[in-house]
Amino acid sequence: MRVAIVIALLVLGSILFHIFSPWWMTPIASNWGSIDNALIITLYICAVAFVGLNLFLAMTLLKYRARPGHKAHYEPENVKLEKQLTLWTGLGIAGMLAPGLIAWNEYVTVPDDAAVIEATGQQWQWGFRFPGPDGVLGTAAVAHMSPDNSFGINPRDPYGRDDILVETNELHMPLGKPVKMVLRSKDVLHDFYVPQFRAKMDLVPGIVTYFWMTPTRTGTFEILCAELCGVGHHQMRGTVVVESQAAFDAWLAEQMTFGQMLAQNEATPTTQLAQADVKPMIGER
Ligand SMILES: [Cu+2]
């Protein structure tokens, strides 16, 4: 009897917590409403199963409790009940999987007019690269990485010369334009995650991963690394600013291209800088 009451209160408490909880999804800032829908459908199918099964358990504890004049009846097989259970469980699982598979298919099917932005991850910071006027990112490889070329862009690839490099943790994006996010890791597994975009993807050393999205409202959002990537994992945060095309163009024009950076490095090689200004280099990588 007491256990039945506790179970019923647990169900009631869970429903009330869901209704009055302050911890709910942040307002969406991208086109991925289908990802929210897949989560909400999963949540409600699980809720129906949770409430139904627990109330059934409480009901059987009450109805079939030991009392004088009632004798247990042993029934090992019930084909009708098993068919019902198989049918409803199968429908529930299909209902949870299908919306996610549809959303995933859309998520990795990039529209032809999408602009390209590359996000690179390393312990424990983000960097970003835009393809420049030619619209094509230059090839990159770990072998090309050096203090003068932190993105590892192939210096002999003509497509790389006009690539625009952002070596801070702040990314800007134009509002309402589809973007293909191309992701590359320089060291270990990282994960690019902006909760308001509902978008998330692993950065895997050795391969290039991607997804696409369209920012649907202006604002400043946090970029998180959602993959435990070492002791500094919690510090691996960035910012994405979604703004008008004009503001974005002005910001992009201020950034340096790979060609400009090479020219600057030739004028003042890192070795000379190190000799001229030794103090700040000590203790740094
Ligand atoms: Cu990370």
Coordinates of C-alpha atoms and ligand atoms in Angstrom, one line a residue:
M1 CA 0.0 0.0 0.0
R2 CA 2.7 2.5 1.1
V3 CA 4.9 1.6 -1.9
A4 CA 1.9 2.2 -4.3
I5 CA 1.4 5.7 -2.8
V6 CA 5.1 6.5 -3.1
I7 CA 5.1 5.4 -6.8
A8 CA 2.0 7.5 -7.5
L9 CA 3.6 10.5 -5.8
L10 CA 6.8 10.0 -7.8
V11 CA 4.8 10.1 -11.0
L12 CA 2.9 13.2 -9.9
G13 CA 6.2 14.9 -8.8
S14 CA 7.8 14.2 -12.2
I15 CA 4.9 15.7 -14.1
L16 CA 4.9 18.8 -11.9
F17 CA 8.7 19.2 -12.3
H18 CA 8.3 19.0 -16.0
I19 CA 5.5 21.7 -16.0
F20 CA 7.2 24.1 -13.6
S21 CA 10.9 23.5 -14.2
P22 CA 12.9 26.6 -15.0
W23 CA 15.5 24.4 -16.9
W24 CA 14.1 24.2 -20.4
M25 CA 15.5 24.7 -23.9
T26 CA 16.9 28.2 -24.7
P27 CA 15.0 30.0 -27.4
I28 CA 16.1 28.6 -30.8
A29 CA 18.4 30.7 -33.1
S30 CA 18.6 28.5 -36.1
N31 CA 16.5 26.6 -38.7
W32 CA 16.7 23.4 -36.7
G33 CA 13.2 23.2 -35.3
S34 CA 13.1 19.6 -36.6
I35 CA 15.8 18.7 -34.0
D36 CA 13.8 20.3 -31.2
N37 CA 10.7 18.4 -32.5
A38 CA 12.6 15.1 -32.5
L39 CA 13.7 15.7 -28.8
I40 CA 10.2 16.7 -27.8
I41 CA 8.6 13.6 -29.4
T42 CA 11.1 11.4 -27.7
L43 CA 10.4 13.1 -24.4
Y44 CA 6.6 12.7 -24.7
I45 CA 6.8 9.0 -25.8
C46 CA 9.1 8.3 -22.8
A47 CA 6.7 10.3 -20.6
V48 CA 3.7 8.2 -21.7
A49 CA 5.7 4.9 -21.0
F50 CA 6.9 6.2 -17.6
V51 CA 3.5 7.4 -16.4
G52 CA 1.6 4.4 -17.8
L53 CA 4.0 1.7 -16.4
N54 CA 4.4 3.3 -13.0
L55 CA 0.7 3.8 -12.5
F56 CA 0.1 0.2 -13.7
L57 CA 2.6 -1.0 -11.1
A58 CA 1.0 1.1 -8.3
M59 CA -2.4 -0.3 -9.4
T60 CA -1.3 -3.9 -9.3
L61 CA 0.3 -3.4 -5.8
L62 CA -3.0 -2.2 -4.5
K63 CA -5.4 -4.6 -6.3
Y64 CA -3.4 -7.8 -5.9
R65 CA -1.9 -7.2 -2.4
A66 CA -1.9 -10.1 0.0
R67 CA -5.1 -10.3 2.0
P68 CA -7.2 -13.1 3.5
G69 CA -9.3 -15.0 0.9
H70 CA -7.1 -14.1 -2.1
K71 CA -4.9 -16.7 -3.6
A72 CA -2.1 -16.1 -6.2
H73 CA -2.7 -17.5 -9.7
Y74 CA 0.3 -18.7 -11.7
E75 CA 0.2 -17.8 -15.4
P76 CA 3.6 -18.1 -17.2
E77 CA 2.4 -17.5 -20.7
N78 CA 0.0 -14.9 -22.2
V79 CA 0.3 -14.7 -25.9
K80 CA -2.2 -11.9 -26.3
L81 CA -0.4 -9.7 -23.8
E82 CA 3.0 -10.4 -25.3
K83 CA 1.7 -9.5 -28.8
Q84 CA 0.3 -6.2 -27.4
L85 CA 3.6 -5.4 -25.6
T86 CA 5.6 -6.1 -28.7
L87 CA 3.4 -3.9 -30.9
W88 CA 3.3 -0.9 -28.5
T89 CA 7.1 -1.1 -27.7
G90 CA 7.9 -1.4 -31.4
L91 CA 5.7 1.6 -32.2
G92 CA 7.2 3.7 -29.4
I93 CA 10.8 2.9 -30.5
A94 CA 9.9 3.7 -34.2
G95 CA 8.3 6.9 -33.1
M96 CA 11.5 8.0 -31.3
L97 CA 13.9 7.0 -34.1
A98 CA 12.1 8.2 -37.2
P99 CA 12.0 12.0 -36.5
G100 CA 15.7 11.9 -35.5
L101 CA 16.6 10.1 -38.8
I102 CA 14.7 12.6 -40.9
A103 CA 16.3 15.5 -39.0
W104 CA 19.8 13.9 -39.4
N105 CA 19.3 13.5 -43.1
E106 CA 18.5 17.2 -43.4
Y107 CA 21.4 18.2 -41.1
V108 CA 24.1 16.7 -43.4
T109 CA 22.4 17.5 -46.7
V110 CA 24.0 20.9 -47.4
P111 CA 22.1 23.3 -49.7
D112 CA 24.1 24.4 -52.8
D113 CA 24.0 28.1 -51.8
A114 CA 25.6 27.6 -48.4
A115 CA 28.7 29.7 -47.6
V116 CA 31.6 27.8 -46.0
I117 CA 33.1 28.5 -42.6
E118 CA 35.8 26.3 -41.1
A119 CA 36.1 25.9 -37.3
T120 CA 39.4 24.4 -36.0
G121 CA 39.8 23.1 -32.5
Q122 CA 42.9 22.6 -30.4
Q123 CA 43.6 22.2 -26.7
W124 CA 41.8 24.5 -25.7
Q125 CA 40.8 27.1 -28.1
W126 CA 38.9 27.7 -31.4
G127 CA 40.0 29.2 -34.6
F128 CA 38.0 30.0 -37.7
R129 CA 38.7 30.2 -41.5
F130 CA 36.7 31.8 -44.3
P131 CA 37.4 30.8 -47.9
G132 CA 37.9 34.4 -49.2
P133 CA 36.6 35.7 -52.6
D134 CA 37.3 32.4 -54.5
G135 CA 34.8 30.6 -52.2
V136 CA 37.2 27.6 -51.8
L137 CA 39.2 26.8 -48.7
G138 CA 42.9 26.0 -49.4
T139 CA 44.0 22.5 -48.5
A140 CA 45.4 22.1 -45.0
A141 CA 47.5 19.4 -43.2
V142 CA 49.1 19.0 -39.8
A143 CA 52.5 18.7 -41.7
H144 CA 52.2 22.4 -42.7
M145 CA 51.6 23.6 -39.1
S146 CA 54.1 26.0 -37.6
P147 CA 54.1 29.1 -35.4
D148 CA 53.7 31.1 -38.6
N149 CA 51.0 28.9 -40.0
S150 CA 48.8 27.7 -37.1
F151 CA 46.0 26.5 -39.4
G152 CA 48.4 24.3 -41.4
I153 CA 47.3 25.7 -44.7
N154 CA 49.3 24.4 -47.7
P155 CA 51.5 27.4 -48.7
R156 CA 51.6 26.1 -52.3
D157 CA 47.8 25.9 -52.7
P158 CA 46.6 29.0 -54.6
Y159 CA 43.1 28.5 -53.1
G160 CA 44.6 29.1 -49.6
R161 CA 46.2 32.5 -50.2
D162 CA 42.9 34.5 -49.9
D163 CA 41.6 32.4 -47.0
I164 CA 40.6 34.7 -44.1
L165 CA 41.9 33.6 -40.7
V166 CA 40.4 34.3 -37.4
E167 CA 42.7 33.3 -34.6
T168 CA 40.5 34.5 -31.7
N169 CA 37.6 32.6 -30.1
E170 CA 35.1 35.0 -31.7
L171 CA 33.2 34.0 -34.8
H172 CA 30.8 36.3 -36.7
M173 CA 28.0 35.0 -39.0
P174 CA 25.5 36.9 -41.2
L175 CA 21.8 36.5 -40.3
G176 CA 19.6 34.4 -42.5
K177 CA 22.3 32.9 -44.7
P178 CA 22.8 29.1 -44.9
V179 CA 26.3 28.1 -43.7
K180 CA 28.2 24.9 -44.1
M181 CA 30.4 24.5 -41.0
V182 CA 33.5 22.5 -41.8
L183 CA 35.2 21.1 -38.7
R184 CA 38.8 20.1 -38.2
S185 CA 40.8 19.2 -35.1
K186 CA 44.5 19.8 -34.6
D187 CA 45.0 17.4 -31.8
V188 CA 42.3 15.4 -30.0
L189 CA 38.5 14.9 -30.2
H190 CA 36.6 18.2 -29.7
D191 CA 32.9 19.0 -30.4
F192 CA 31.5 22.2 -31.8
Y193 CA 28.3 23.1 -29.9
V194 CA 26.1 26.2 -29.9
P195 CA 23.0 25.3 -27.8
Q196 CA 20.9 28.0 -29.4
F197 CA 21.6 26.7 -32.9
R198 CA 20.8 23.1 -31.7
A199 CA 23.8 22.2 -33.8
K200 CA 26.6 20.0 -32.6
M201 CA 29.3 17.9 -34.3
D202 CA 32.6 16.2 -33.3
L203 CA 35.9 17.5 -34.6
V204 CA 37.9 14.3 -35.3
P205 CA 41.7 14.4 -35.8
G206 CA 42.5 13.2 -39.3
I207 CA 39.1 13.8 -40.9
V208 CA 36.9 16.8 -41.8
T209 CA 33.4 16.7 -40.5
Y210 CA 30.6 19.1 -41.3
F211 CA 26.9 20.1 -40.9
W212 CA 24.9 23.1 -42.1
M213 CA 22.6 25.6 -40.5
T214 CA 21.0 29.0 -41.0
P215 CA 21.2 31.6 -38.1
T216 CA 17.6 32.9 -37.7
R217 CA 18.1 35.7 -35.1
T218 CA 20.8 38.2 -34.2
G219 CA 22.6 37.9 -30.9
T220 CA 25.7 36.7 -29.2
F221 CA 25.8 33.0 -28.3
E222 CA 28.4 30.8 -26.6
I223 CA 30.3 28.1 -28.5
L224 CA 31.1 25.2 -26.2
C225 CA 33.4 22.2 -26.6
A226 CA 31.1 19.3 -25.9
E227 CA 33.7 16.6 -25.8
L228 CA 36.0 16.1 -22.8
C229 CA 39.3 17.0 -24.4
G230 CA 41.7 17.4 -21.5
V231 CA 42.2 19.4 -18.3
G232 CA 41.4 22.7 -20.0
H233 CA 38.2 21.4 -21.6
H234 CA 36.0 23.8 -19.5
Q235 CA 37.9 26.8 -20.8
M236 CA 37.4 25.8 -24.5
R237 CA 34.7 28.4 -25.0
G238 CA 34.1 30.8 -27.9
T239 CA 31.5 33.3 -29.0
V240 CA 29.4 33.5 -32.1
V241 CA 27.9 36.9 -33.1
V242 CA 25.0 36.7 -35.5
E243 CA 24.5 40.1 -37.2
S244 CA 23.3 41.8 -40.3
Q245 CA 25.2 41.2 -43.6
A246 CA 26.6 44.8 -43.6
A247 CA 28.0 44.4 -40.0
F248 CA 29.4 40.9 -40.9
D249 CA 31.0 42.2 -44.1
A250 CA 32.7 45.1 -42.1
W251 CA 34.0 42.6 -39.5
L252 CA 35.3 40.2 -42.2
A253 CA 37.1 43.0 -44.0
E254 CA 39.1 43.7 -40.8
Q255 CA 40.5 40.1 -40.6
M256 CA 43.8 39.1 -42.1
T257 CA 44.2 36.7 -45.1
F258 CA 46.7 33.9 -45.2
G259 CA 48.6 35.7 -47.9
Q260 CA 48.9 38.9 -45.8
M261 CA 50.0 36.8 -42.9
L262 CA 52.8 35.1 -44.9
A263 CA 54.0 38.5 -46.1
Q264 CA 54.0 39.8 -42.6
N265 CA 55.9 36.8 -41.2
E266 CA 58.5 37.1 -44.0
A267 CA 59.0 40.7 -42.9
T268 CA 59.3 39.8 -39.2
P269 CA 60.1 36.1 -38.8
T270 CA 59.1 34.5 -35.5
T271 CA 62.7 33.7 -34.7
Q272 CA 63.7 37.4 -34.8
L273 CA 60.7 38.3 -32.7
A274 CA 61.7 35.7 -30.1
Q275 CA 65.3 37.1 -29.9
A276 CA 64.1 40.7 -29.7
D277 CA 61.5 40.1 -27.1
V278 CA 62.6 37.1 -25.0
K279 CA 60.7 37.8 -21.7
P280 CA 57.1 37.1 -22.8
M281 CA 58.1 34.0 -24.7
I282 CA 59.4 32.2 -21.5
G283 CA 56.9 29.8 -20.2
E284 CA 54.7 30.0 -23.3
R285 CA 54.4 27.4 -26.0
Ligands
CU1 CU 37.6 20.5 -26.8

